[in-house]
Amino acid sequence: ILRTENEMVITVRPSRDPTAPADQSGTISHFFHEEARNNFCVQLDGRVVNIYVIGINERQNVSQTGGVIESVRNAATANLGYYLGIQKGVWNEFCANFLRTDEEKAENKD
């Protein structure tokens, strides 16, 4: 976590499945390679709060998986998600939902 007076950045990375048996602890359960990072940035600009996500080293994870099927799934998810703009849309929606009040979230369910 990086923090200044008006900004906070939380960095996350893919990891192994913590619910998996210990003998599989090296397997990364994510479609991005273990070197990928996502920075979740929250800024305060006067009375306005902004949030955005920055992806770093986002390469497909096809070598540290549980097998061929997972490797193919990861390649498809990483590549199609990028080329079709799905990933960007997911992060935009995540950020928008993060800033919504409970009342706004309830209104959108109707």
Short mmCIF file of N, CA and C in Angstrom, two decimals:
data_model
loop_
_atom_site.label_atom_id
_atom_site.label_comp_id
_atom_site.label_asym_id
_atom_site.label_seq_id
_atom_site.Cartn_x
_atom_site.Cartn_y
_atom_site.Cartn_z
N ILE A 1 0.85 -1.18 0.00
CA ILE A 1 0.00 0.00 0.00
C ILE A 1 0.89 1.23 0.00
N LEU A 2 0.64 2.10 -0.95
CA LEU A 2 1.33 3.38 -1.04
C LEU A 2 0.30 4.44 -0.68
N ARG A 3 0.68 5.37 0.17
CA ARG A 3 -0.28 6.37 0.60
C ARG A 3 0.37 7.74 0.68
N THR A 4 -0.35 8.73 0.14
CA THR A 4 0.03 10.13 0.31
C THR A 4 -1.19 10.83 0.90
N GLU A 5 -1.12 12.13 1.03
CA GLU A 5 -2.22 12.86 1.65
C GLU A 5 -3.53 12.72 0.89
N ASN A 6 -3.47 12.71 -0.45
CA ASN A 6 -4.68 12.68 -1.25
C ASN A 6 -4.81 11.46 -2.16
N GLU A 7 -3.96 10.46 -1.96
CA GLU A 7 -4.02 9.29 -2.83
C GLU A 7 -3.59 8.05 -2.08
N MET A 8 -4.24 6.93 -2.43
CA MET A 8 -3.84 5.64 -1.89
C MET A 8 -3.81 4.64 -3.04
N VAL A 9 -2.76 3.83 -3.09
CA VAL A 9 -2.61 2.82 -4.14
C VAL A 9 -2.43 1.46 -3.45
N ILE A 10 -3.29 0.52 -3.82
CA ILE A 10 -3.18 -0.84 -3.32
C ILE A 10 -2.82 -1.72 -4.50
N THR A 11 -1.72 -2.47 -4.36
CA THR A 11 -1.25 -3.34 -5.44
C THR A 11 -1.58 -4.79 -5.09
N VAL A 12 -2.18 -5.48 -6.07
CA VAL A 12 -2.51 -6.90 -5.90
C VAL A 12 -1.86 -7.68 -7.03
N ARG A 13 -1.70 -8.99 -6.80
CA ARG A 13 -1.09 -9.84 -7.81
C ARG A 13 -1.75 -11.21 -7.78
N PRO A 14 -1.67 -11.95 -8.89
CA PRO A 14 -2.19 -13.31 -8.89
C PRO A 14 -1.41 -14.18 -7.91
N SER A 15 -2.09 -15.15 -7.35
CA SER A 15 -1.42 -16.05 -6.42
C SER A 15 -1.99 -17.45 -6.57
N ARG A 16 -1.44 -18.35 -5.85
CA ARG A 16 -1.95 -19.72 -5.85
C ARG A 16 -3.30 -19.73 -5.14
N ASP A 17 -4.05 -20.79 -5.34
CA ASP A 17 -5.33 -20.96 -4.67
C ASP A 17 -5.07 -21.32 -3.21
N PRO A 18 -5.41 -20.44 -2.25
CA PRO A 18 -5.10 -20.73 -0.85
C PRO A 18 -5.93 -21.89 -0.29
N THR A 19 -6.98 -22.30 -1.00
CA THR A 19 -7.79 -23.43 -0.52
C THR A 19 -7.32 -24.75 -1.09
N ALA A 20 -6.33 -24.72 -2.00
CA ALA A 20 -5.82 -25.95 -2.62
C ALA A 20 -4.86 -26.66 -1.67
N PRO A 21 -4.69 -27.95 -1.84
CA PRO A 21 -3.71 -28.70 -1.02
C PRO A 21 -2.31 -28.10 -1.16
N ALA A 22 -1.51 -28.24 -0.11
CA ALA A 22 -0.17 -27.64 -0.07
C ALA A 22 0.73 -28.12 -1.20
N ASP A 23 0.55 -29.35 -1.69
CA ASP A 23 1.42 -29.85 -2.76
C ASP A 23 1.20 -29.13 -4.08
N GLN A 24 0.11 -28.38 -4.21
CA GLN A 24 -0.15 -27.61 -5.42
C GLN A 24 0.11 -26.12 -5.20
N SER A 25 0.83 -25.79 -4.16
CA SER A 25 0.99 -24.38 -3.77
C SER A 25 1.68 -23.52 -4.81
N GLY A 26 2.41 -24.10 -5.75
CA GLY A 26 3.09 -23.30 -6.77
C GLY A 26 2.22 -22.95 -7.95
N THR A 27 1.03 -23.53 -8.06
CA THR A 27 0.16 -23.29 -9.20
C THR A 27 -0.59 -21.97 -9.03
N ILE A 28 -0.41 -21.06 -9.99
CA ILE A 28 -1.09 -19.78 -9.95
C ILE A 28 -2.50 -19.98 -10.51
N SER A 29 -3.49 -19.67 -9.71
CA SER A 29 -4.88 -19.88 -10.12
C SER A 29 -5.45 -18.57 -10.68
N HIS A 30 -4.88 -18.11 -11.79
CA HIS A 30 -5.32 -16.86 -12.40
C HIS A 30 -4.90 -16.88 -13.87
N PHE A 31 -5.63 -16.14 -14.71
CA PHE A 31 -5.29 -16.14 -16.14
C PHE A 31 -4.10 -15.27 -16.47
N PHE A 32 -3.64 -14.43 -15.54
CA PHE A 32 -2.42 -13.67 -15.75
C PHE A 32 -1.27 -14.33 -14.99
N HIS A 33 -0.06 -14.17 -15.52
CA HIS A 33 1.16 -14.70 -14.93
C HIS A 33 1.41 -14.06 -13.57
N GLU A 34 2.20 -14.74 -12.74
CA GLU A 34 2.45 -14.27 -11.38
C GLU A 34 3.13 -12.89 -11.32
N GLU A 35 3.75 -12.44 -12.40
CA GLU A 35 4.40 -11.12 -12.41
C GLU A 35 3.42 -9.98 -12.67
N ALA A 36 2.17 -10.30 -13.03
CA ALA A 36 1.16 -9.27 -13.29
C ALA A 36 0.81 -8.56 -11.98
N ARG A 37 0.48 -7.29 -12.11
CA ARG A 37 0.06 -6.49 -10.95
C ARG A 37 -1.12 -5.61 -11.38
N ASN A 38 -2.01 -5.37 -10.44
CA ASN A 38 -3.05 -4.37 -10.63
C ASN A 38 -2.93 -3.37 -9.51
N ASN A 39 -2.83 -2.11 -9.88
CA ASN A 39 -2.80 -1.03 -8.90
C ASN A 39 -4.18 -0.40 -8.83
N PHE A 40 -4.80 -0.47 -7.66
CA PHE A 40 -6.08 0.17 -7.41
C PHE A 40 -5.78 1.52 -6.79
N CYS A 41 -6.07 2.58 -7.52
CA CYS A 41 -5.72 3.94 -7.11
C CYS A 41 -6.97 4.70 -6.71
N VAL A 42 -6.95 5.27 -5.51
CA VAL A 42 -8.06 6.08 -5.03
C VAL A 42 -7.49 7.46 -4.75
N GLN A 43 -8.11 8.49 -5.37
CA GLN A 43 -7.64 9.87 -5.23
C GLN A 43 -8.74 10.76 -4.67
N LEU A 44 -8.33 11.70 -3.86
CA LEU A 44 -9.23 12.74 -3.37
C LEU A 44 -8.82 14.04 -4.04
N ASP A 45 -9.74 14.63 -4.80
CA ASP A 45 -9.49 15.89 -5.49
C ASP A 45 -10.53 16.88 -4.99
N GLY A 46 -10.16 17.62 -3.95
CA GLY A 46 -11.13 18.51 -3.31
C GLY A 46 -12.19 17.68 -2.61
N ARG A 47 -13.42 17.75 -3.12
CA ARG A 47 -14.51 16.94 -2.55
C ARG A 47 -14.89 15.77 -3.46
N VAL A 48 -14.09 15.53 -4.47
CA VAL A 48 -14.37 14.48 -5.45
C VAL A 48 -13.41 13.31 -5.22
N VAL A 49 -13.98 12.10 -5.16
CA VAL A 49 -13.19 10.88 -5.02
C VAL A 49 -13.16 10.18 -6.38
N ASN A 50 -11.98 9.83 -6.83
CA ASN A 50 -11.79 9.11 -8.09
C ASN A 50 -11.13 7.77 -7.78
N ILE A 51 -11.50 6.76 -8.55
CA ILE A 51 -10.84 5.46 -8.44
C ILE A 51 -10.57 4.94 -9.85
N TYR A 52 -9.41 4.32 -10.02
CA TYR A 52 -9.08 3.73 -11.31
C TYR A 52 -8.11 2.58 -11.08
N VAL A 53 -7.96 1.74 -12.09
CA VAL A 53 -7.12 0.55 -12.00
C VAL A 53 -6.08 0.60 -13.11
N ILE A 54 -4.83 0.32 -12.74
CA ILE A 54 -3.74 0.27 -13.70
C ILE A 54 -3.18 -1.15 -13.71
N GLY A 55 -3.19 -1.79 -14.87
CA GLY A 55 -2.63 -3.13 -15.01
C GLY A 55 -1.18 -3.07 -15.46
N ILE A 56 -0.32 -3.86 -14.83
CA ILE A 56 1.11 -3.87 -15.13
C ILE A 56 1.55 -5.31 -15.37
N ASN A 57 2.37 -5.53 -16.40
CA ASN A 57 2.92 -6.86 -16.72
C ASN A 57 1.83 -7.91 -16.89
N GLU A 58 0.75 -7.55 -17.53
CA GLU A 58 -0.37 -8.48 -17.70
C GLU A 58 -0.12 -9.42 -18.88
N ARG A 59 0.60 -10.51 -18.62
CA ARG A 59 0.79 -11.52 -19.65
C ARG A 59 0.03 -12.77 -19.25
N GLN A 60 -0.39 -13.48 -20.26
CA GLN A 60 -1.18 -14.68 -20.01
C GLN A 60 -0.39 -15.72 -19.22
N ASN A 61 -1.08 -16.46 -18.38
CA ASN A 61 -0.49 -17.52 -17.59
C ASN A 61 -0.80 -18.85 -18.25
N VAL A 62 0.16 -19.36 -19.02
CA VAL A 62 -0.02 -20.65 -19.66
C VAL A 62 1.01 -21.67 -19.19
N SER A 63 1.95 -21.24 -18.36
CA SER A 63 3.00 -22.16 -17.91
C SER A 63 2.85 -22.59 -16.46
N GLN A 64 2.21 -21.79 -15.63
CA GLN A 64 2.07 -22.12 -14.21
C GLN A 64 0.63 -22.49 -13.88
N THR A 65 0.11 -23.47 -14.58
CA THR A 65 -1.28 -23.85 -14.41
C THR A 65 -1.39 -25.31 -13.99
N GLY A 66 -2.62 -25.75 -13.78
CA GLY A 66 -2.86 -27.12 -13.38
C GLY A 66 -2.93 -28.08 -14.55
N GLY A 67 -2.81 -27.60 -15.79
CA GLY A 67 -2.87 -28.50 -16.94
C GLY A 67 -3.19 -27.78 -18.22
N VAL A 68 -3.34 -28.55 -19.29
CA VAL A 68 -3.56 -28.01 -20.63
C VAL A 68 -4.88 -27.23 -20.71
N ILE A 69 -5.93 -27.79 -20.15
CA ILE A 69 -7.24 -27.13 -20.24
C ILE A 69 -7.20 -25.76 -19.57
N GLU A 70 -6.57 -25.69 -18.40
CA GLU A 70 -6.47 -24.40 -17.71
C GLU A 70 -5.59 -23.43 -18.49
N SER A 71 -4.53 -23.92 -19.13
CA SER A 71 -3.66 -23.07 -19.94
C SER A 71 -4.42 -22.47 -21.11
N VAL A 72 -5.22 -23.29 -21.79
CA VAL A 72 -6.02 -22.80 -22.92
C VAL A 72 -7.05 -21.78 -22.44
N ARG A 73 -7.71 -22.07 -21.33
CA ARG A 73 -8.70 -21.14 -20.76
C ARG A 73 -8.03 -19.80 -20.41
N ASN A 74 -6.86 -19.86 -19.79
CA ASN A 74 -6.15 -18.64 -19.41
C ASN A 74 -5.75 -17.81 -20.62
N ALA A 75 -5.25 -18.49 -21.67
CA ALA A 75 -4.85 -17.78 -22.89
C ALA A 75 -6.06 -17.10 -23.52
N ALA A 76 -7.16 -17.83 -23.60
CA ALA A 76 -8.39 -17.25 -24.19
C ALA A 76 -8.90 -16.09 -23.36
N THR A 77 -8.94 -16.24 -22.05
CA THR A 77 -9.44 -15.18 -21.18
C THR A 77 -8.56 -13.94 -21.26
N ALA A 78 -7.25 -14.12 -21.16
CA ALA A 78 -6.33 -12.97 -21.18
C ALA A 78 -6.37 -12.26 -22.53
N ASN A 79 -6.32 -13.02 -23.62
CA ASN A 79 -6.24 -12.41 -24.95
C ASN A 79 -7.58 -11.86 -25.42
N LEU A 80 -8.63 -12.65 -25.34
CA LEU A 80 -9.94 -12.17 -25.78
C LEU A 80 -10.44 -11.03 -24.90
N GLY A 81 -10.21 -11.16 -23.60
CA GLY A 81 -10.62 -10.09 -22.69
C GLY A 81 -9.98 -8.76 -23.04
N TYR A 82 -8.72 -8.82 -23.46
CA TYR A 82 -8.01 -7.60 -23.84
C TYR A 82 -8.50 -7.08 -25.20
N TYR A 83 -8.49 -7.95 -26.20
CA TYR A 83 -8.82 -7.51 -27.56
C TYR A 83 -10.26 -7.06 -27.71
N LEU A 84 -11.17 -7.65 -26.98
CA LEU A 84 -12.58 -7.28 -27.07
C LEU A 84 -12.96 -6.15 -26.11
N GLY A 85 -12.02 -5.72 -25.30
CA GLY A 85 -12.29 -4.63 -24.37
C GLY A 85 -13.08 -5.05 -23.14
N ILE A 86 -13.23 -6.35 -22.93
CA ILE A 86 -14.01 -6.85 -21.79
C ILE A 86 -13.35 -6.48 -20.47
N GLN A 87 -12.04 -6.65 -20.42
CA GLN A 87 -11.32 -6.36 -19.18
C GLN A 87 -11.48 -4.90 -18.77
N LYS A 88 -11.34 -3.99 -19.71
CA LYS A 88 -11.50 -2.57 -19.41
C LYS A 88 -12.91 -2.28 -18.90
N GLY A 89 -13.90 -2.88 -19.54
CA GLY A 89 -15.29 -2.70 -19.11
C GLY A 89 -15.54 -3.22 -17.71
N VAL A 90 -14.93 -4.35 -17.38
CA VAL A 90 -15.08 -4.93 -16.04
C VAL A 90 -14.48 -3.99 -14.99
N TRP A 91 -13.29 -3.47 -15.27
CA TRP A 91 -12.65 -2.56 -14.30
C TRP A 91 -13.43 -1.25 -14.18
N ASN A 92 -13.96 -0.73 -15.28
CA ASN A 92 -14.76 0.49 -15.21
C ASN A 92 -15.99 0.27 -14.34
N GLU A 93 -16.66 -0.87 -14.53
CA GLU A 93 -17.84 -1.19 -13.73
C GLU A 93 -17.47 -1.38 -12.26
N PHE A 94 -16.35 -2.04 -12.01
CA PHE A 94 -15.88 -2.22 -10.64
C PHE A 94 -15.68 -0.88 -9.95
N CYS A 95 -14.99 0.03 -10.63
CA CYS A 95 -14.71 1.35 -10.06
C CYS A 95 -16.00 2.13 -9.83
N ALA A 96 -16.92 2.09 -10.77
CA ALA A 96 -18.19 2.79 -10.63
C ALA A 96 -18.96 2.23 -9.43
N ASN A 97 -19.01 0.91 -9.29
CA ASN A 97 -19.72 0.30 -8.17
C ASN A 97 -19.05 0.60 -6.84
N PHE A 98 -17.75 0.70 -6.85
CA PHE A 98 -17.01 1.00 -5.62
C PHE A 98 -17.42 2.35 -5.06
N LEU A 99 -17.71 3.31 -5.94
CA LEU A 99 -18.04 4.67 -5.51
C LEU A 99 -19.53 4.89 -5.26
N ARG A 100 -20.39 3.95 -5.67
CA ARG A 100 -21.84 4.12 -5.49
C ARG A 100 -22.22 3.98 -4.02
N THR A 101 -23.21 4.75 -3.62
CA THR A 101 -23.75 4.62 -2.27
C THR A 101 -24.65 3.39 -2.22
N ASP A 102 -25.01 2.96 -1.02
CA ASP A 102 -25.92 1.82 -0.88
C ASP A 102 -27.25 2.10 -1.55
N GLU A 103 -27.72 3.34 -1.45
CA GLU A 103 -28.98 3.71 -2.08
C GLU A 103 -28.91 3.60 -3.60
N GLU A 104 -27.80 4.06 -4.18
CA GLU A 104 -27.62 3.97 -5.62
C GLU A 104 -27.53 2.51 -6.07
N LYS A 105 -26.87 1.69 -5.28
CA LYS A 105 -26.79 0.26 -5.62
C LYS A 105 -28.16 -0.39 -5.58
N ALA A 106 -28.97 -0.03 -4.58
CA ALA A 106 -30.32 -0.59 -4.46
C ALA A 106 -31.19 -0.15 -5.64
N GLU A 107 -31.07 1.07 -6.09
CA GLU A 107 -31.84 1.57 -7.23
C GLU A 107 -31.49 0.83 -8.51
N ASN A 108 -30.22 0.47 -8.68
CA ASN A 108 -29.78 -0.23 -9.90
C ASN A 108 -30.23 -1.68 -9.94
N LYS A 109 -30.63 -2.25 -8.81
CA LYS A 109 -31.10 -3.64 -8.79
C LYS A 109 -32.50 -3.76 -9.35
N ASP A 110 -33.26 -2.68 -9.34
CA ASP A 110 -34.66 -2.72 -9.81
C ASP A 110 -34.76 -2.77 -11.30
#
